[in-house]
GROMACS .gro file of C-alpha atoms in nm:
model
  237
    1UNK     CA    1   7.365   8.682   6.048
    2UNK     CA    2   7.470   8.497   6.376
    3UNK     CA    3   7.225   8.384   6.642
    4UNK     CA    4   7.357   8.401   6.978
    5UNK     CA    5   7.103   8.248   7.225
    6UNK     CA    6   7.158   8.156   7.599
    7UNK     CA    7   7.406   8.296   7.850
    8UNK     CA    8   7.742   8.116   7.869
    9UNK     CA    9   7.766   7.928   8.212
   10UNK     CA   10   7.989   8.116   8.455
   11UNK     CA   11   8.272   7.924   8.627
   12UNK     CA   12   8.212   7.908   9.015
   13UNK     CA   13   7.840   7.898   8.985
   14UNK     CA   14   7.659   7.662   9.233
   15UNK     CA   15   7.532   7.340   9.109
   16UNK     CA   16   7.142   7.273   9.121
   17UNK     CA   17   7.251   6.942   9.311
   18UNK     CA   18   7.428   7.122   9.550
   19UNK     CA   19   7.236   7.424   9.668
   20UNK     CA   20   7.378   7.709   9.878
   21UNK     CA   21   7.338   7.654  10.245
   22UNK     CA   22   7.417   7.978  10.381
   23UNK     CA   23   7.287   8.332  10.322
   24UNK     CA   24   7.636   8.426  10.225
   25UNK     CA   25   7.662   8.153   9.953
   26UNK     CA   26   7.299   8.240   9.840
   27UNK     CA   27   7.416   8.617   9.788
   28UNK     CA   28   7.729   8.496   9.601
   29UNK     CA   29   7.551   8.283   9.362
   30UNK     CA   30   7.271   8.547   9.301
   31UNK     CA   31   7.558   8.815   9.222
   32UNK     CA   32   7.730   8.561   8.978
   33UNK     CA   33   7.377   8.475   8.814
   34UNK     CA   34   7.317   8.857   8.778
   35UNK     CA   35   7.663   8.936   8.648
   36UNK     CA   36   7.612   8.649   8.389
   37UNK     CA   37   7.280   8.755   8.273
   38UNK     CA   38   7.393   9.123   8.250
   39UNK     CA   39   7.678   9.021   8.072
   40UNK     CA   40   7.467   8.817   7.809
   41UNK     CA   41   7.244   9.123   7.757
   42UNK     CA   42   7.517   9.357   7.696
   43UNK     CA   43   7.695   9.147   7.454
   44UNK     CA   44   7.381   9.027   7.251
   45UNK     CA   45   7.356   8.671   7.366
   46UNK     CA   46   6.980   8.726   7.392
   47UNK     CA   47   6.789   8.783   7.057
   48UNK     CA   48   6.520   9.042   7.101
   49UNK     CA   49   6.165   8.873   7.085
   50UNK     CA   50   6.299   8.522   7.107
   51UNK     CA   51   6.157   8.374   7.453
   52UNK     CA   52   6.369   8.128   7.693
   53UNK     CA   53   6.257   7.992   8.005
   54UNK     CA   54   6.374   8.031   8.375
   55UNK     CA   55   6.465   7.651   8.391
   56UNK     CA   56   6.655   7.675   8.084
   57UNK     CA   57   6.872   7.953   8.219
   58UNK     CA   58   6.915   7.782   8.540
   59UNK     CA   59   7.029   7.481   8.368
   60UNK     CA   60   7.257   7.690   8.147
   61UNK     CA   61   7.426   7.841   8.465
   62UNK     CA   62   7.399   7.562   8.647
   63UNK     CA   63   7.207   7.702   8.964
   64UNK     CA   64   6.869   7.634   9.091
   65UNK     CA   65   6.573   7.867   8.940
   66UNK     CA   66   6.545   8.088   9.233
   67UNK     CA   67   6.845   8.308   9.188
   68UNK     CA   68   6.761   8.338   8.802
   69UNK     CA   69   6.410   8.442   8.899
   70UNK     CA   70   6.520   8.699   9.124
   71UNK     CA   71   6.781   8.845   8.878
   72UNK     CA   72   6.511   8.824   8.588
   73UNK     CA   73   6.252   9.016   8.811
   74UNK     CA   74   6.512   9.299   8.877
   75UNK     CA   75   6.613   9.325   8.482
   76UNK     CA   76   6.240   9.333   8.416
   77UNK     CA   77   6.207   9.623   8.634
   78UNK     CA   78   6.479   9.781   8.479
   79UNK     CA   79   6.285   9.741   8.112
   80UNK     CA   80   6.576   9.505   8.001
   81UNK     CA   81   6.360   9.208   7.999
   82UNK     CA   82   6.006   9.122   7.972
   83UNK     CA   83   5.815   8.835   8.168
   84UNK     CA   84   5.540   8.664   7.955
   85UNK     CA   85   5.209   8.559   8.123
   86UNK     CA   86   5.316   8.198   8.065
   87UNK     CA   87   5.653   8.253   8.238
   88UNK     CA   88   5.867   8.279   7.960
   89UNK     CA   89   6.128   8.568   7.936
   90UNK     CA   90   6.249   8.771   7.660
   91UNK     CA   91   6.415   9.087   7.554
   92UNK     CA   92   6.158   9.331   7.426
   93UNK     CA   93   6.141   9.383   7.056
   94UNK     CA   94   6.285   9.728   6.936
   95UNK     CA   95   6.039  10.000   6.792
   96UNK     CA   96   6.134  10.316   6.639
   97UNK     CA   97   5.979  10.496   6.932
   98UNK     CA   98   6.165  10.272   7.199
   99UNK     CA   99   6.490  10.336   6.986
  100UNK     CA  100   6.461  10.686   6.971
  101UNK     CA  101   6.382  10.721   7.325
  102UNK     CA  102   6.720  10.499   7.432
  103UNK     CA  103   6.920  10.715   7.203
  104UNK     CA  104   6.801  11.048   7.352
  105UNK     CA  105   6.868  10.911   7.685
  106UNK     CA  106   7.196  10.816   7.618
  107UNK     CA  107   7.271  11.140   7.447
  108UNK     CA  108   7.167  11.352   7.744
  109UNK     CA  109   7.331  11.132   8.001
  110UNK     CA  110   7.648  10.973   7.886
  111UNK     CA  111   7.830  11.305   7.758
  112UNK     CA  112   7.779  11.433   8.135
  113UNK     CA  113   7.877  11.129   8.321
  114UNK     CA  114   8.226  11.131   8.121
  115UNK     CA  115   8.276  11.494   8.204
  116UNK     CA  116   8.194  11.438   8.578
  117UNK     CA  117   8.459  11.160   8.551
  118UNK     CA  118   8.728  11.389   8.355
  119UNK     CA  119   8.880  11.529   8.684
  120UNK     CA  120   8.931  11.178   8.835
  121UNK     CA  121   9.080  11.017   8.547
  122UNK     CA  122   9.471  10.946   8.587
  123UNK     CA  123   9.725  10.932   8.342
  124UNK     CA  124   9.733  10.520   8.444
  125UNK     CA  125   9.356  10.535   8.375
  126UNK     CA  126   9.386  10.692   8.005
  127UNK     CA  127   9.690  10.445   7.942
  128UNK     CA  128   9.452  10.170   8.041
  129UNK     CA  129   9.163  10.312   7.804
  130UNK     CA  130   9.405  10.332   7.543
  131UNK     CA  131   9.482   9.984   7.594
  132UNK     CA  132   9.123   9.904   7.528
  133UNK     CA  133   9.080  10.097   7.234
  134UNK     CA  134   9.351   9.918   7.050
  135UNK     CA  135   9.203   9.607   7.114
  136UNK     CA  136   8.854   9.743   6.994
  137UNK     CA  137   9.041   9.839   6.681
  138UNK     CA  138   9.154   9.468   6.599
  139UNK     CA  139   8.782   9.375   6.676
  140UNK     CA  140   8.670   9.620   6.437
  141UNK     CA  141   8.919   9.524   6.168
  142UNK     CA  142   8.838   9.167   6.203
  143UNK     CA  143   8.474   9.217   6.194
  144UNK     CA  144   8.456   9.043   6.559
  145UNK     CA  145   8.115   9.181   6.679
  146UNK     CA  146   8.088   9.029   7.000
  147UNK     CA  147   8.436   9.125   7.087
  148UNK     CA  148   8.389   9.477   6.991
  149UNK     CA  149   8.073   9.501   7.212
  150UNK     CA  150   8.240   9.361   7.520
  151UNK     CA  151   8.533   9.609   7.468
  152UNK     CA  152   8.336   9.876   7.404
  153UNK     CA  153   8.134   9.854   7.708
  154UNK     CA  154   8.450   9.816   7.905
  155UNK     CA  155   8.584  10.129   7.725
  156UNK     CA  156   8.283  10.345   7.823
  157UNK     CA  157   8.249  10.200   8.193
  158UNK     CA  158   8.598  10.223   8.302
  159UNK     CA  159   8.582  10.573   8.222
  160UNK     CA  160   8.211  10.644   8.355
  161UNK     CA  161   8.254  10.481   8.685
  162UNK     CA  162   8.540  10.751   8.762
  163UNK     CA  163   8.232  10.971   8.786
  164UNK     CA  164   8.149  10.827   9.104
  165UNK     CA  165   7.771  10.912   9.037
  166UNK     CA  166   7.510  10.717   9.228
  167UNK     CA  167   7.221  10.852   9.021
  168UNK     CA  168   7.317  10.879   8.646
  169UNK     CA  169   7.560  10.586   8.629
  170UNK     CA  170   7.293  10.328   8.727
  171UNK     CA  171   7.041  10.475   8.463
  172UNK     CA  172   7.334  10.456   8.199
  173UNK     CA  173   7.369  10.087   8.290
  174UNK     CA  174   7.014  10.019   8.252
  175UNK     CA  175   7.021  10.184   7.887
  176UNK     CA  176   7.307   9.970   7.788
  177UNK     CA  177   7.106   9.654   7.884
  178UNK     CA  178   6.831   9.779   7.691
  179UNK     CA  179   6.978   9.831   7.362
  180UNK     CA  180   7.275   9.553   7.367
  181UNK     CA  181   7.076   9.288   7.220
  182UNK     CA  182   6.929   9.505   6.943
  183UNK     CA  183   7.278   9.656   6.843
  184UNK     CA  184   7.428   9.283   6.841
  185UNK     CA  185   7.148   9.216   6.576
  186UNK     CA  186   7.244   9.517   6.379
  187UNK     CA  187   7.641   9.439   6.400
  188UNK     CA  188   7.541   9.089   6.283
  189UNK     CA  189   7.345   9.228   5.958
  190UNK     CA  190   7.605   9.510   5.866
  191UNK     CA  191   7.925   9.426   6.024
  192UNK     CA  192   8.159   9.654   6.217
  193UNK     CA  193   8.354   9.810   5.917
  194UNK     CA  194   8.164  10.104   5.901
  195UNK     CA  195   8.188  10.207   6.252
  196UNK     CA  196   8.377  10.511   6.340
  197UNK     CA  197   8.622  10.502   6.642
  198UNK     CA  198   8.547  10.823   6.837
  199UNK     CA  199   8.732  10.706   7.139
  200UNK     CA  200   9.050  10.863   6.985
  201UNK     CA  201   8.883  11.204   7.026
  202UNK     CA  202   8.759  11.102   7.387
  203UNK     CA  203   9.137  11.003   7.458
  204UNK     CA  204   9.268  11.325   7.349
  205UNK     CA  205   8.996  11.514   7.522
  206UNK     CA  206   9.109  11.357   7.860
  207UNK     CA  207   9.467  11.416   7.792
  208UNK     CA  208   9.392  11.789   7.732
  209UNK     CA  209   9.137  11.804   8.025
  210UNK     CA  210   8.873  11.932   7.797
  211UNK     CA  211   8.547  11.838   7.914
  212UNK     CA  212   8.354  12.038   7.619
  213UNK     CA  213   8.566  11.829   7.360
  214UNK     CA  214   8.480  11.490   7.574
  215UNK     CA  215   8.109  11.555   7.580
  216UNK     CA  216   8.135  11.580   7.194
  217UNK     CA  217   8.324  11.287   7.134
  218UNK     CA  218   8.102  11.092   7.341
  219UNK     CA  219   7.768  11.192   7.175
  220UNK     CA  220   7.958  11.155   6.846
  221UNK     CA  221   8.033  10.787   6.932
  222UNK     CA  222   7.689  10.735   7.032
  223UNK     CA  223   7.540  10.920   6.739
  224UNK     CA  224   7.752  10.716   6.498
  225UNK     CA  225   7.768  10.375   6.679
  226UNK     CA  226   7.404  10.341   6.773
  227UNK     CA  227   7.212  10.622   6.603
  228UNK     CA  228   7.292  10.563   6.241
  229UNK     CA  229   7.347  10.185   6.224
  230UNK     CA  230   7.064  10.098   6.454
  231UNK     CA  231   6.814  10.340   6.306
  232UNK     CA  232   6.881  10.198   5.951
  233UNK     CA  233   6.807   9.849   6.071
  234UNK     CA  234   6.471   9.911   6.260
  235UNK     CA  235   6.163   9.734   6.140
  236UNK     CA  236   5.954   9.926   5.918
  237UNK     CA  237   5.578   9.908   5.970
   0.00000   0.00000   0.00000
């Protein structure tokens, strides 16, 4: 099994030796740090239960600890990270109870967000989703788990963002941050060959403007992609 560890440094981040001087620069740095750490969570570059330090993350990203601390505190409030009493940071370990609750929340929210997006999805949106799905197929064939996770997130949120939801969409984003690191471990153990691609059914539902079929396709995608594989790899007590 692969052991992804820390976030990849993002181009354009401020150097620790050259701190941002203006509020605008500080805001830009913080946004870049947040994007980098969120991407690392979504693609499973953090390992559940393995701690890292604020200074270590700051060094990896080439910034001072301050913006990293701010981002970590926000992500901790979203339950995507835990700040330990000694100051170390880690992804919460997955329990069966936590897994089931995240899965249930995804099944409740994501089909509805997709249905909300449907009236706003154009032919060009559908064509872009198809291109993403073709790339996903190549990742599944080659066993590229990281590529699959990146593109799978892109597929779903390219669709969900069309919903315009200011309430449900942030909740869905928070859920993805919480299950991403665990599912990366799952795919590292069992591979991607057994994943069923329900995106084709989603695309067909978008083409026919069938909200019920789109809800069913998204629910099936969640149940197969996370539900079946993820539950099989949960630790036994």
